[in-house]
CSV table of N, CA and C in Angstrom, one decimal:
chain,number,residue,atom,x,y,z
T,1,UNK,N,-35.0,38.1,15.1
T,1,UNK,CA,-35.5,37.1,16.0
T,1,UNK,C,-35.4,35.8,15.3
T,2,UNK,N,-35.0,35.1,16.3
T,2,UNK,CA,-34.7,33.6,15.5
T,2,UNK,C,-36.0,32.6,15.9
T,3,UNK,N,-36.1,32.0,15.1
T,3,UNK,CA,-37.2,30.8,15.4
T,3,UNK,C,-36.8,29.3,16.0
T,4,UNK,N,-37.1,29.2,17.1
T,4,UNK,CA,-36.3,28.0,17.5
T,4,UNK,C,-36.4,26.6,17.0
T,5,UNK,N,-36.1,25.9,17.0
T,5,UNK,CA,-35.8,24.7,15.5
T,5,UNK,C,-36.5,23.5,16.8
T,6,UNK,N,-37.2,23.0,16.5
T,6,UNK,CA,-38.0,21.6,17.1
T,6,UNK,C,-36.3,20.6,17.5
T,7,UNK,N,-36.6,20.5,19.3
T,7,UNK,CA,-35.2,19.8,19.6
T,7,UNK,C,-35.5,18.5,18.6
T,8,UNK,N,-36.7,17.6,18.2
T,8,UNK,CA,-36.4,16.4,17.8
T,8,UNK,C,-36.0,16.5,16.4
T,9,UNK,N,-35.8,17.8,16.0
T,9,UNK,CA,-35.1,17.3,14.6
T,9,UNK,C,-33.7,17.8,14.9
T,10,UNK,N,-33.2,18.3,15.9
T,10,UNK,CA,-31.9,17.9,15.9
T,10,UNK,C,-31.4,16.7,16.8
T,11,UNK,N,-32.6,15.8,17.6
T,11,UNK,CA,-32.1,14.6,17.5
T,11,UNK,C,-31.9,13.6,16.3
T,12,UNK,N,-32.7,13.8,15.6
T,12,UNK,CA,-33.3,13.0,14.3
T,12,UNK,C,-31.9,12.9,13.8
T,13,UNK,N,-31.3,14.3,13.3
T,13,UNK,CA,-30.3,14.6,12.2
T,13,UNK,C,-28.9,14.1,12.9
T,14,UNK,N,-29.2,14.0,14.6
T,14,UNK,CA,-27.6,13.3,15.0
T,14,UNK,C,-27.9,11.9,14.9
T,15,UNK,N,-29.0,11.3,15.2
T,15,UNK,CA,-29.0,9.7,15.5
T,15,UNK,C,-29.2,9.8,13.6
T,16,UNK,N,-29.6,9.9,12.9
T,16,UNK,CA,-29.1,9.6,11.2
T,16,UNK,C,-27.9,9.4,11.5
T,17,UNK,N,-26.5,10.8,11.4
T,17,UNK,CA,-25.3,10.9,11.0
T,17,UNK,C,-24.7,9.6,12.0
T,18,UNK,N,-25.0,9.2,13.5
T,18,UNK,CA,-24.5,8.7,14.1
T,18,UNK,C,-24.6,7.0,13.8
T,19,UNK,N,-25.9,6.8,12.9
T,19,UNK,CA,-26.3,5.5,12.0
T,19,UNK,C,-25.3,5.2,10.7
T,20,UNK,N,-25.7,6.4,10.1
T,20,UNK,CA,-24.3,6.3,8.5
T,20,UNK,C,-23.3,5.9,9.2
T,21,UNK,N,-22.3,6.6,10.1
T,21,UNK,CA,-21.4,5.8,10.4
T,21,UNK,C,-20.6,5.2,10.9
T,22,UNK,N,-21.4,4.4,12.0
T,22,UNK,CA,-21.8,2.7,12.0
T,22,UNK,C,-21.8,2.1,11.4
T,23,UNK,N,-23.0,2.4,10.5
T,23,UNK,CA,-22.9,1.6,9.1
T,23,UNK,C,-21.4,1.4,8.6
T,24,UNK,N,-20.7,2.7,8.6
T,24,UNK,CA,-20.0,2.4,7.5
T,24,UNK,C,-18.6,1.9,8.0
T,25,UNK,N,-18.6,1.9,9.5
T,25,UNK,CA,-17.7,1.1,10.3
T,25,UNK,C,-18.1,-0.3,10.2
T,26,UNK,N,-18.8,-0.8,10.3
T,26,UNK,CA,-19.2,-1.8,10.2
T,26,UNK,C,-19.1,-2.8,8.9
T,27,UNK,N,-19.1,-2.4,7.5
T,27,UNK,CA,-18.5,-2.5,6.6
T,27,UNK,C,-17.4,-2.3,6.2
T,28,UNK,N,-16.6,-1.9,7.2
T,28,UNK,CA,-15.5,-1.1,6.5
T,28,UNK,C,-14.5,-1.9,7.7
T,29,UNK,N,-14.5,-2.8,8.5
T,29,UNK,CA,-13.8,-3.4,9.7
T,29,UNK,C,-12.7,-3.6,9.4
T,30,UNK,N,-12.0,-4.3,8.2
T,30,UNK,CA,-10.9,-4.6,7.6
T,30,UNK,C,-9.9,-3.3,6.9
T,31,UNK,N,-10.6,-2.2,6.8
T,31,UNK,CA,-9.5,-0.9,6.6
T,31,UNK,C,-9.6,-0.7,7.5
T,32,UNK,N,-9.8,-0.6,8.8
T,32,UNK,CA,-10.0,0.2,9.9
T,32,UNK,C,-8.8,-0.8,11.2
T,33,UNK,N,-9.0,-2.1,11.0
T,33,UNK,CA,-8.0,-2.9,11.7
T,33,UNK,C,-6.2,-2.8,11.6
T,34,UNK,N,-5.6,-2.5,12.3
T,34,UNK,CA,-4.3,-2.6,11.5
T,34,UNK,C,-3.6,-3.7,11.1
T,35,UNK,N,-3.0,-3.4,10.0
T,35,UNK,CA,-2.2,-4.7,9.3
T,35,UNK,C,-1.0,-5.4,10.4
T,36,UNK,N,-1.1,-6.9,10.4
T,36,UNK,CA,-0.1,-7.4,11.4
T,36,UNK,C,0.4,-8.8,11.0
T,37,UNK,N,1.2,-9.3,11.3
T,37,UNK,CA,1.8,-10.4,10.7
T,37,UNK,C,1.0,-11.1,11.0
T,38,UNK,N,0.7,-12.0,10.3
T,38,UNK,CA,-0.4,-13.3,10.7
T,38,UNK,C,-1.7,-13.2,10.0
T,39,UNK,N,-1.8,-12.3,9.3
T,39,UNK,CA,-3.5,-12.1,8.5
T,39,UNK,C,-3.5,-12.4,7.6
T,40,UNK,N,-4.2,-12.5,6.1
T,40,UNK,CA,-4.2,-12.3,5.2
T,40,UNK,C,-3.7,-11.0,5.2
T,41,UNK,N,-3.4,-10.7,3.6
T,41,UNK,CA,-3.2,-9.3,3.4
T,41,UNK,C,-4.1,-9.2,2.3
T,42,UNK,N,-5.0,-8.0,2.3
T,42,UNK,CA,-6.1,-7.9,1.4
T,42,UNK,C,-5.4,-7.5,0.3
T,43,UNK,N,-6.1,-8.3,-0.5
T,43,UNK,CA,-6.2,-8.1,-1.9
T,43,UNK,C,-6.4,-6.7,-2.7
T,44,UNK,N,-5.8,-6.2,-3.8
T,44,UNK,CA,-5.7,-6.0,-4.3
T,44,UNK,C,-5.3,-5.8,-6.0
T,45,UNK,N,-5.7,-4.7,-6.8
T,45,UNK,CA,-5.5,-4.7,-7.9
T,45,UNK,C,-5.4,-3.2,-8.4
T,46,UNK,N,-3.8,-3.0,-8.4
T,46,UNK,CA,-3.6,-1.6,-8.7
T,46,UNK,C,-3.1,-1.6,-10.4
T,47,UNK,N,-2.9,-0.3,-10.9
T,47,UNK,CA,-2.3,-0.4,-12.1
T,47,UNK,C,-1.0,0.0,-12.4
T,48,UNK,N,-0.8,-0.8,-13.3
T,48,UNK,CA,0.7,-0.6,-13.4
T,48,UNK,C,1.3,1.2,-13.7
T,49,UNK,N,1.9,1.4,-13.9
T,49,UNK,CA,2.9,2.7,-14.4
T,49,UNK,C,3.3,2.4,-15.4
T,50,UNK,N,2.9,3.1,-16.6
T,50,UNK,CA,3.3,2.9,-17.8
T,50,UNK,C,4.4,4.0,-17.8
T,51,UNK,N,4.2,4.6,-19.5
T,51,UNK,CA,4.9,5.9,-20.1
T,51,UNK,C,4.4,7.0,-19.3
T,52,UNK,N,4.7,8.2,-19.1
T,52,UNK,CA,4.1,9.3,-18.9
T,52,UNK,C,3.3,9.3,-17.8
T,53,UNK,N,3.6,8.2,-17.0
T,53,UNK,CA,2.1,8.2,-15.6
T,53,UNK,C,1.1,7.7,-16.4
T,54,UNK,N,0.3,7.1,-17.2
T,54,UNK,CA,-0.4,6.1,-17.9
T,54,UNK,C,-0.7,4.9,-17.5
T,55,UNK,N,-2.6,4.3,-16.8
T,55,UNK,CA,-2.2,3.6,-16.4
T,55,UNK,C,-2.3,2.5,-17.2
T,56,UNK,N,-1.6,1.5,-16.8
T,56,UNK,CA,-1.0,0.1,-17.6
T,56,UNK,C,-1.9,-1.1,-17.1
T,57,UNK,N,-1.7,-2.4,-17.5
T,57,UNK,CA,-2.3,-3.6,-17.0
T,57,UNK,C,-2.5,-3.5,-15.6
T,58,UNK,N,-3.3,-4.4,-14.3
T,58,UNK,CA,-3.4,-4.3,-13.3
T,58,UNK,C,-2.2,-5.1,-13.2
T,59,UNK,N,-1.8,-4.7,-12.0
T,59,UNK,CA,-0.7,-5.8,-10.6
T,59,UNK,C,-1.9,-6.4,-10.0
T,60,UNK,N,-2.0,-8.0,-9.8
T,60,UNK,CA,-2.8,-8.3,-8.5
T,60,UNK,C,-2.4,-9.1,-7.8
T,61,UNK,N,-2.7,-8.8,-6.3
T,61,UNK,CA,-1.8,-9.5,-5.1
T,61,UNK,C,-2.4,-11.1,-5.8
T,62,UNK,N,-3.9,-11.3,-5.7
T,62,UNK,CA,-3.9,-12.8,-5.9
T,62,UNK,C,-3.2,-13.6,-7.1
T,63,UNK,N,-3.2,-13.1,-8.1
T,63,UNK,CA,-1.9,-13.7,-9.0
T,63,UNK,C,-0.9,-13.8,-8.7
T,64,UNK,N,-0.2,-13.3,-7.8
T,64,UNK,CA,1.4,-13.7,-7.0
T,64,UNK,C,1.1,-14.8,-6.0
T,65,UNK,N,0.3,-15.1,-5.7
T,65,UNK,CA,0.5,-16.2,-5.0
T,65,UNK,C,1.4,-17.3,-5.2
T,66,UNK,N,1.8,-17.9,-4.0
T,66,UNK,CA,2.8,-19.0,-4.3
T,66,UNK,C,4.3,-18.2,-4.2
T,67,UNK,N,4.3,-16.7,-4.4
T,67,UNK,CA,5.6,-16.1,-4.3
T,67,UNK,C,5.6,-15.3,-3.2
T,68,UNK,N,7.0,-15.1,-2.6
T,68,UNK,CA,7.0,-13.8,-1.6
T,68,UNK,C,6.8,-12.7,-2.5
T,69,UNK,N,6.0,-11.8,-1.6
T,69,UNK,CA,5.6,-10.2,-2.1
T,69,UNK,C,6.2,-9.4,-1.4
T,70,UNK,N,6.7,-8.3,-1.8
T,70,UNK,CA,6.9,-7.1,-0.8
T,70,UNK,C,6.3,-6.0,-1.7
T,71,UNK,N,5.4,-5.5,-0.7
T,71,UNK,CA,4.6,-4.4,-1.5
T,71,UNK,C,5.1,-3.0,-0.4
T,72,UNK,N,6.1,-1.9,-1.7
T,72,UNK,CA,6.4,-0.8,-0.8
T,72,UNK,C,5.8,0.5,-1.2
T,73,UNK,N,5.1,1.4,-0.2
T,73,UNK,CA,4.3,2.6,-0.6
T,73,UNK,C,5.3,3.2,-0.4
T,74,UNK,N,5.6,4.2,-1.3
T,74,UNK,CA,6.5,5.4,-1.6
T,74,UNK,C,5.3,6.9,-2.3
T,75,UNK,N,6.0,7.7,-2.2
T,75,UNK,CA,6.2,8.9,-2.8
T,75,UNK,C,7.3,9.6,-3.5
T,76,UNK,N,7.3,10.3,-4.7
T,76,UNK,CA,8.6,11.0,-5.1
T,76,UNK,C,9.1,12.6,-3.7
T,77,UNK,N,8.4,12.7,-3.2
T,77,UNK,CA,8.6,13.7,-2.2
T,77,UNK,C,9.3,13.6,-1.2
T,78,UNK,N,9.2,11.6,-0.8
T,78,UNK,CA,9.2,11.2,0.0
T,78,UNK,C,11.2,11.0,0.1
T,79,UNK,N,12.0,12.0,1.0
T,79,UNK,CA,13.5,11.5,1.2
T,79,UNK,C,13.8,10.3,1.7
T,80,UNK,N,13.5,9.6,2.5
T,80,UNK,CA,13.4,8.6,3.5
T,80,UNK,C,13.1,7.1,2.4
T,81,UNK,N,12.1,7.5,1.5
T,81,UNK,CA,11.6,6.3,0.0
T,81,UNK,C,12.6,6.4,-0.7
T,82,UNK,N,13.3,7.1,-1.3
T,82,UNK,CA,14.3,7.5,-2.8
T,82,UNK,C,15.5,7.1,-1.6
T,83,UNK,N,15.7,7.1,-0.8
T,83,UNK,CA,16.8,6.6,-0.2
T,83,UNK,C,16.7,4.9,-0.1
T,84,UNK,N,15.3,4.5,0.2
T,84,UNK,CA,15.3,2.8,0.3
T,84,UNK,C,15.4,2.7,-0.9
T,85,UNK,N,15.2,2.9,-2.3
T,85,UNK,CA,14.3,2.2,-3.2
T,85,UNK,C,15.7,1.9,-3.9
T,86,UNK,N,16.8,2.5,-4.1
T,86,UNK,CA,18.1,1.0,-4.1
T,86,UNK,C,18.6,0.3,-3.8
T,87,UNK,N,18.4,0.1,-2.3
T,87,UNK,CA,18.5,-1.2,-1.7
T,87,UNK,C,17.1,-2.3,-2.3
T,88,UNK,N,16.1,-1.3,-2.3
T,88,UNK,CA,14.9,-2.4,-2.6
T,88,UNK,C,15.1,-2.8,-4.2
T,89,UNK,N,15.5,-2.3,-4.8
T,89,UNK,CA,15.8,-2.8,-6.2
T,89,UNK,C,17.4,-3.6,-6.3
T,90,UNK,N,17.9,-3.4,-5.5
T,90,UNK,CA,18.9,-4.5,-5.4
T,90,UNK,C,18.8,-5.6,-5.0
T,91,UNK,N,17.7,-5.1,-3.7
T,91,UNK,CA,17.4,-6.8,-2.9
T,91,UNK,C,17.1,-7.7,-4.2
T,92,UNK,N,15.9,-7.1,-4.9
T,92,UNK,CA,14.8,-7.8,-6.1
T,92,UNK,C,15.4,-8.2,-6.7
T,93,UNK,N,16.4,-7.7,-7.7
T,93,UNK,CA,17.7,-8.2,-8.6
T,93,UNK,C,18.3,-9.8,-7.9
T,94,UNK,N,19.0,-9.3,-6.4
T,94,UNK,CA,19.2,-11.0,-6.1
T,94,UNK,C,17.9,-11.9,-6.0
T,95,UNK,N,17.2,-11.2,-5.4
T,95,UNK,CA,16.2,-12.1,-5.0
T,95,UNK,C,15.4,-13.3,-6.3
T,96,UNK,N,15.7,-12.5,-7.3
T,96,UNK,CA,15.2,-12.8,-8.9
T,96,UNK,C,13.5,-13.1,-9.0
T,97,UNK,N,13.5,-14.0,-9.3
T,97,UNK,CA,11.8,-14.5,-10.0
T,97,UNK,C,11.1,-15.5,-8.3
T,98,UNK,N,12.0,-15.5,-7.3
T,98,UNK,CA,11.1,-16.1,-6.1
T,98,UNK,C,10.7,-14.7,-5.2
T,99,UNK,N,10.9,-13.8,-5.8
T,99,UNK,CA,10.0,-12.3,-4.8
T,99,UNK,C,9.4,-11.6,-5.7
T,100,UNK,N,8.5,-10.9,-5.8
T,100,UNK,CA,8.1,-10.1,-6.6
T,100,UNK,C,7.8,-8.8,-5.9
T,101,UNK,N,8.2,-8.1,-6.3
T,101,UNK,CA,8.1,-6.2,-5.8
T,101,UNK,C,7.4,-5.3,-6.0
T,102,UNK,N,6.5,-4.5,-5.3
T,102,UNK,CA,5.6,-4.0,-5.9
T,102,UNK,C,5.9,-2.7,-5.3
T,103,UNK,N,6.0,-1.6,-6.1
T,103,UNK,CA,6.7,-0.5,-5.5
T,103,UNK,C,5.6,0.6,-5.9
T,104,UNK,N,4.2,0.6,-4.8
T,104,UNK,CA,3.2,1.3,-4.8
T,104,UNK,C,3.5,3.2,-4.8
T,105,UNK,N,3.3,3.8,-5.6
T,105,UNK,CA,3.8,5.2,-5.8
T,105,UNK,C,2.5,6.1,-5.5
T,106,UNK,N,2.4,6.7,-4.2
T,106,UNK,CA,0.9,7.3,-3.8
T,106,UNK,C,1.1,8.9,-4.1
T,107,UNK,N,1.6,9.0,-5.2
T,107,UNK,CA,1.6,10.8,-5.5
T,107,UNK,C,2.0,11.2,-6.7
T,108,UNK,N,2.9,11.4,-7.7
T,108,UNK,CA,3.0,11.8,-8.8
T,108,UNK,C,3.8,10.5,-9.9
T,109,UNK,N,2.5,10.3,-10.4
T,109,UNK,CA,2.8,8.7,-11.8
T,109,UNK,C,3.5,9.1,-12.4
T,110,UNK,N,3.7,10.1,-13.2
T,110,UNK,CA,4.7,10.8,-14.0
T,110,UNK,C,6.5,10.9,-13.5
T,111,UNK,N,6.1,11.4,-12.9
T,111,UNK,CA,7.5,11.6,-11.7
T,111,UNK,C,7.8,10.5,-11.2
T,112,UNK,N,6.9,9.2,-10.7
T,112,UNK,CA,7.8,8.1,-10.3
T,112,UNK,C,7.6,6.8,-11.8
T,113,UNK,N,7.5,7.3,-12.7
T,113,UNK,CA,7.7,6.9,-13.6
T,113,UNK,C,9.3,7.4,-14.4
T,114,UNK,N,9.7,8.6,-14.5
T,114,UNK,CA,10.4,9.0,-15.0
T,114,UNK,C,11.6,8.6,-14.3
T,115,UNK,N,11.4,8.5,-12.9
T,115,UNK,CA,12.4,8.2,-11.8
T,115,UNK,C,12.6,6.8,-12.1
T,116,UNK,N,11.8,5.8,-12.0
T,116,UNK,CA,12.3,4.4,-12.1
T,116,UNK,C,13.0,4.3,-13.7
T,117,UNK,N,12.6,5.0,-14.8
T,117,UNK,CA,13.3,4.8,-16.3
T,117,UNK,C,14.9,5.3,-16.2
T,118,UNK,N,14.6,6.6,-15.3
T,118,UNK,CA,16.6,7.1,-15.1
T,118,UNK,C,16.9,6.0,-14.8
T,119,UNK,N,16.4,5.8,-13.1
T,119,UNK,CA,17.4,4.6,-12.2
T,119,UNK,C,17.4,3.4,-12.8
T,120,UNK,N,16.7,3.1,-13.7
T,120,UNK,CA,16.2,1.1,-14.4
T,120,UNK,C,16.6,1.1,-12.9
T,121,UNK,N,15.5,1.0,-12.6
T,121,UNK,CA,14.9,0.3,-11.3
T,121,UNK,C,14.1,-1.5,-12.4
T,122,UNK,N,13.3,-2.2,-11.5
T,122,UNK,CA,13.3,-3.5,-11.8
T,122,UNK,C,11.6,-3.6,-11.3
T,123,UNK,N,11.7,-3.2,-10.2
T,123,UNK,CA,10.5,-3.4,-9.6
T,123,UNK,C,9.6,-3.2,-10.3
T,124,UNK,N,8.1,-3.8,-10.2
T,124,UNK,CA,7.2,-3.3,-10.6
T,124,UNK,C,6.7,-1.9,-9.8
T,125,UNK,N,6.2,-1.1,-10.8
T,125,UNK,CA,5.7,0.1,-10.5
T,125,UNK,C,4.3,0.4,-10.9
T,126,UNK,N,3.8,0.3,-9.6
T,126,UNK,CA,2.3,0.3,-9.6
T,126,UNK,C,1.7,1.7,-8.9
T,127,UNK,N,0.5,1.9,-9.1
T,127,UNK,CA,-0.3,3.4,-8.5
T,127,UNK,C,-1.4,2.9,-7.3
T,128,UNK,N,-1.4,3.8,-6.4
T,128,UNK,CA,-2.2,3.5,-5.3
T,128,UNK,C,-3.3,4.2,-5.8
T,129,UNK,N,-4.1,3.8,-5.4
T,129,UNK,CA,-5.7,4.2,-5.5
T,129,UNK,C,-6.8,4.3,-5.0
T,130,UNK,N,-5.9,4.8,-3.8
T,130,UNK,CA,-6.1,5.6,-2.1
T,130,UNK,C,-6.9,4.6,-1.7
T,131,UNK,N,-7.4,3.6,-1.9
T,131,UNK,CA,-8.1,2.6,-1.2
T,131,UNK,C,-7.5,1.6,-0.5
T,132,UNK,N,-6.1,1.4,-1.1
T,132,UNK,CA,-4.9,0.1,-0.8
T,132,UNK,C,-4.2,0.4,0.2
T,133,UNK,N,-3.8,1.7,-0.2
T,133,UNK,CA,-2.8,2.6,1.1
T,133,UNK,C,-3.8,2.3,2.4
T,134,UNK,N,-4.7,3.0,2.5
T,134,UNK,CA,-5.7,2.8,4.0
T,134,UNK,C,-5.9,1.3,4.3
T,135,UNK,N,-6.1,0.5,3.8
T,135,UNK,CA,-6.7,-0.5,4.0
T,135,UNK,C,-5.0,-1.6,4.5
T,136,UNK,N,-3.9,-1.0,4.0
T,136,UNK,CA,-2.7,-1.6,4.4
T,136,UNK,C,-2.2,-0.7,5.8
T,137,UNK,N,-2.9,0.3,5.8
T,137,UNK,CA,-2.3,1.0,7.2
T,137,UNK,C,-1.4,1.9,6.7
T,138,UNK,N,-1.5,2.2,6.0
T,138,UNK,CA,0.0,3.5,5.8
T,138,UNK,C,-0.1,5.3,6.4
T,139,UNK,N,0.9,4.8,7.6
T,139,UNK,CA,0.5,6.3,7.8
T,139,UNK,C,1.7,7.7,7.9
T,140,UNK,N,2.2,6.5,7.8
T,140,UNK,CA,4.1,7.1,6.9
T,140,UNK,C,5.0,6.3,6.0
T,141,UNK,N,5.6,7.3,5.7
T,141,UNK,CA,6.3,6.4,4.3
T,141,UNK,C,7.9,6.9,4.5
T,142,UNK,N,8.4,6.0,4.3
T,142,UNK,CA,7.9,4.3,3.4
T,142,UNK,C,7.5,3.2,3.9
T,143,UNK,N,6.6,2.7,3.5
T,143,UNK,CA,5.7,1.5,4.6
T,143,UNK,C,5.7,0.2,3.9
T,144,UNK,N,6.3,-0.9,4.1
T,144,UNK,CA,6.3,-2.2,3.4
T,144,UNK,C,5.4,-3.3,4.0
T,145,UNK,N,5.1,-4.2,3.3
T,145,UNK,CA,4.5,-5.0,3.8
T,145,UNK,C,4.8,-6.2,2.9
T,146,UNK,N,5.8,-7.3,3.8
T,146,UNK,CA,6.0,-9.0,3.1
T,146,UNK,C,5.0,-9.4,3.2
T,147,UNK,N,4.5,-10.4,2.3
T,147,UNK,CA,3.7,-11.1,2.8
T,147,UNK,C,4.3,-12.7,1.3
T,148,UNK,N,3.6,-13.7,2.6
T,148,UNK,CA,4.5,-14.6,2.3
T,148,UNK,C,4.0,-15.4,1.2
T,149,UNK,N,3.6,-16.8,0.7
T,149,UNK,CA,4.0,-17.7,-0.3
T,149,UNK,C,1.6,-17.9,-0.4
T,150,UNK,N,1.1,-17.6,0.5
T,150,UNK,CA,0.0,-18.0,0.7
T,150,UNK,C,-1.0,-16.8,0.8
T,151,UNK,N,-0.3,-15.8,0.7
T,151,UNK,CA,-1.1,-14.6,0.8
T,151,UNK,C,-1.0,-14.1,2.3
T,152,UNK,N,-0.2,-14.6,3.4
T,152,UNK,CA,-0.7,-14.1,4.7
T,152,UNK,C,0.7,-12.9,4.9
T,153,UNK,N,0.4,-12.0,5.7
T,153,UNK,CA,1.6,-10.9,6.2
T,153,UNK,C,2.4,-11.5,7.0
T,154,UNK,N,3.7,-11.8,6.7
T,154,UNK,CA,4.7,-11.6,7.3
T,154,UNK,C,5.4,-10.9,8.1
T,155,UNK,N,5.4,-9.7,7.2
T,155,UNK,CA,6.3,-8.6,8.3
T,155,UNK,C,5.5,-7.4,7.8
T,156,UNK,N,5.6,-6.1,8.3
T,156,UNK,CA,5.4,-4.6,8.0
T,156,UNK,C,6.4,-3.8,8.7
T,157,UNK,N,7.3,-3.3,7.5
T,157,UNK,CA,8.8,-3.1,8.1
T,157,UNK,C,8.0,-1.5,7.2
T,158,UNK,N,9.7,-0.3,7.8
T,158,UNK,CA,9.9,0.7,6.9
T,158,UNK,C,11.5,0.9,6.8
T,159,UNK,N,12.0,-0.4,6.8
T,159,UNK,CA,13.5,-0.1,6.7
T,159,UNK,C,14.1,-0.9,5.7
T,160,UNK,N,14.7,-1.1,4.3
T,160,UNK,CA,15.2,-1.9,3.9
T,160,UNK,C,15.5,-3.1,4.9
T,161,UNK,N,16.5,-2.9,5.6
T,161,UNK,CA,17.3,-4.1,6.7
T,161,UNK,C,16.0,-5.4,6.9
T,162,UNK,N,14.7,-4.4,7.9
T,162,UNK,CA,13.8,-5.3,8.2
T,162,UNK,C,13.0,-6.0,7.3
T,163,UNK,N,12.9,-5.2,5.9
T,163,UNK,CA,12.8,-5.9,4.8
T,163,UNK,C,13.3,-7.6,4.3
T,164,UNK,N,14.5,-7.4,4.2
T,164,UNK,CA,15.7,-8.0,3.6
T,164,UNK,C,15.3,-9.6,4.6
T,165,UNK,N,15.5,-9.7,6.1
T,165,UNK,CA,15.6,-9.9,7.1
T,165,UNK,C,14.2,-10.3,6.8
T,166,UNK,N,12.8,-10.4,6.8
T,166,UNK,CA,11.6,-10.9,6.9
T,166,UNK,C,11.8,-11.9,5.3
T,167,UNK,N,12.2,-11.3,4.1
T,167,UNK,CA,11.9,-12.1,3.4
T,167,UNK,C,12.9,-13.3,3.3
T,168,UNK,N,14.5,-13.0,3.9
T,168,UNK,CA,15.3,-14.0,4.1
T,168,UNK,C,14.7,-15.4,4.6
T,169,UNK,N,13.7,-14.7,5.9
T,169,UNK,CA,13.2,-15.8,6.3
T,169,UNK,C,12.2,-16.7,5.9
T,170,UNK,N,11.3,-15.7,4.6
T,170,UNK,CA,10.9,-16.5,4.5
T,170,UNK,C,11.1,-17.4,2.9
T,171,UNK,N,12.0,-16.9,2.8
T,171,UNK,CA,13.3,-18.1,1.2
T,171,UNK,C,13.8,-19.2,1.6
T,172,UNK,N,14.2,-19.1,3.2
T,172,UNK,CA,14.9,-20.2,3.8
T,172,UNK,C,13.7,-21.4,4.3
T,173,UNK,N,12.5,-21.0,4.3
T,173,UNK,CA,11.7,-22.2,4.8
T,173,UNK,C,10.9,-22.8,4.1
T,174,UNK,N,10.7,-23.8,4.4
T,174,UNK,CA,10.3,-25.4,3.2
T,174,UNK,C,9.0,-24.8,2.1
């Protein structure tokens, strides 16, 4: 025989859970918005990729200011990323010291460390820290995001081409 549970404590325990999160919507409004040209793009500070998956100095978006950024989330898993990430390390090569590249790696440090030392890739190679990914909107990869000379988003491309094409334009203006 079961003992029947007072309905107001299972009101209690939904209006709690349904309070937390609110709360935490409500704090949390800027990872929950999607990323779009015209915004800031939130800041961050991931760490670099050292030796062995190790992590290294931070990358931080607000120290690039003044430069175009393209920040790209990859995975080693990912066919669709290992297929962009020579064009994107070619772009960066011409592009030289007016882009800087941030080639966010959300799954094995080791592995996309050892991958950029074969390929002498260029880019910087930094580690997601599952806070950056959500808060940039990634919900497939490979997911970029320009953002231009001032900190605001330009473009959120997943194609080299649209890549290339968002930062072109923004090299060419004053």
């Amino acid at each position: 025989m079961t003992v029947p549970r007072p309905r107001w404590l299972v009101v209690a325990v939904v209006a709690a859970c349904l309070a937390i999160n609110v709360g935490w919507v409500v704090t949390h409004l800027d990872w929950l918005r999607p990323l779009v040209p015209g915004q800031p793009a939130p800041d961050f500070a991931l760490p670099r990729i050292e030796a062995a998956g190790r992590d290294g100095p931070p990358v931080a978006l607000s120290t690039l200011r003044g430069r175009v950024v393209v920040v790209e989330f990859w995975a080693t898993w990912c066919e669709p990323c290992l297929l962009s990430l020579p064009h994107l390390d070619a772009a960066a090569r011409r592009w030289g010291d007016r882009v800087v590249v941030v080639a966010v790696n959300v799954d094995d440090r080791a592995k996309a460390r050892a991958l950029f030392d074969q390929r002498r890739y260029q880019m910087v190679l930094a580690a997601d820290d599952d806070t950056t990914s959500e808060r940039y909107g990634v919900h497939q990869l490979p997911h970029a995001v320009v953002i231009d000379r001032a900190g605001v988003v330009a473009a959120v491309a997943s194609r080299p081409s649209q890549i290339e094409t968002a930062v072109a334009r923004l090299l060419a203006a004053p």
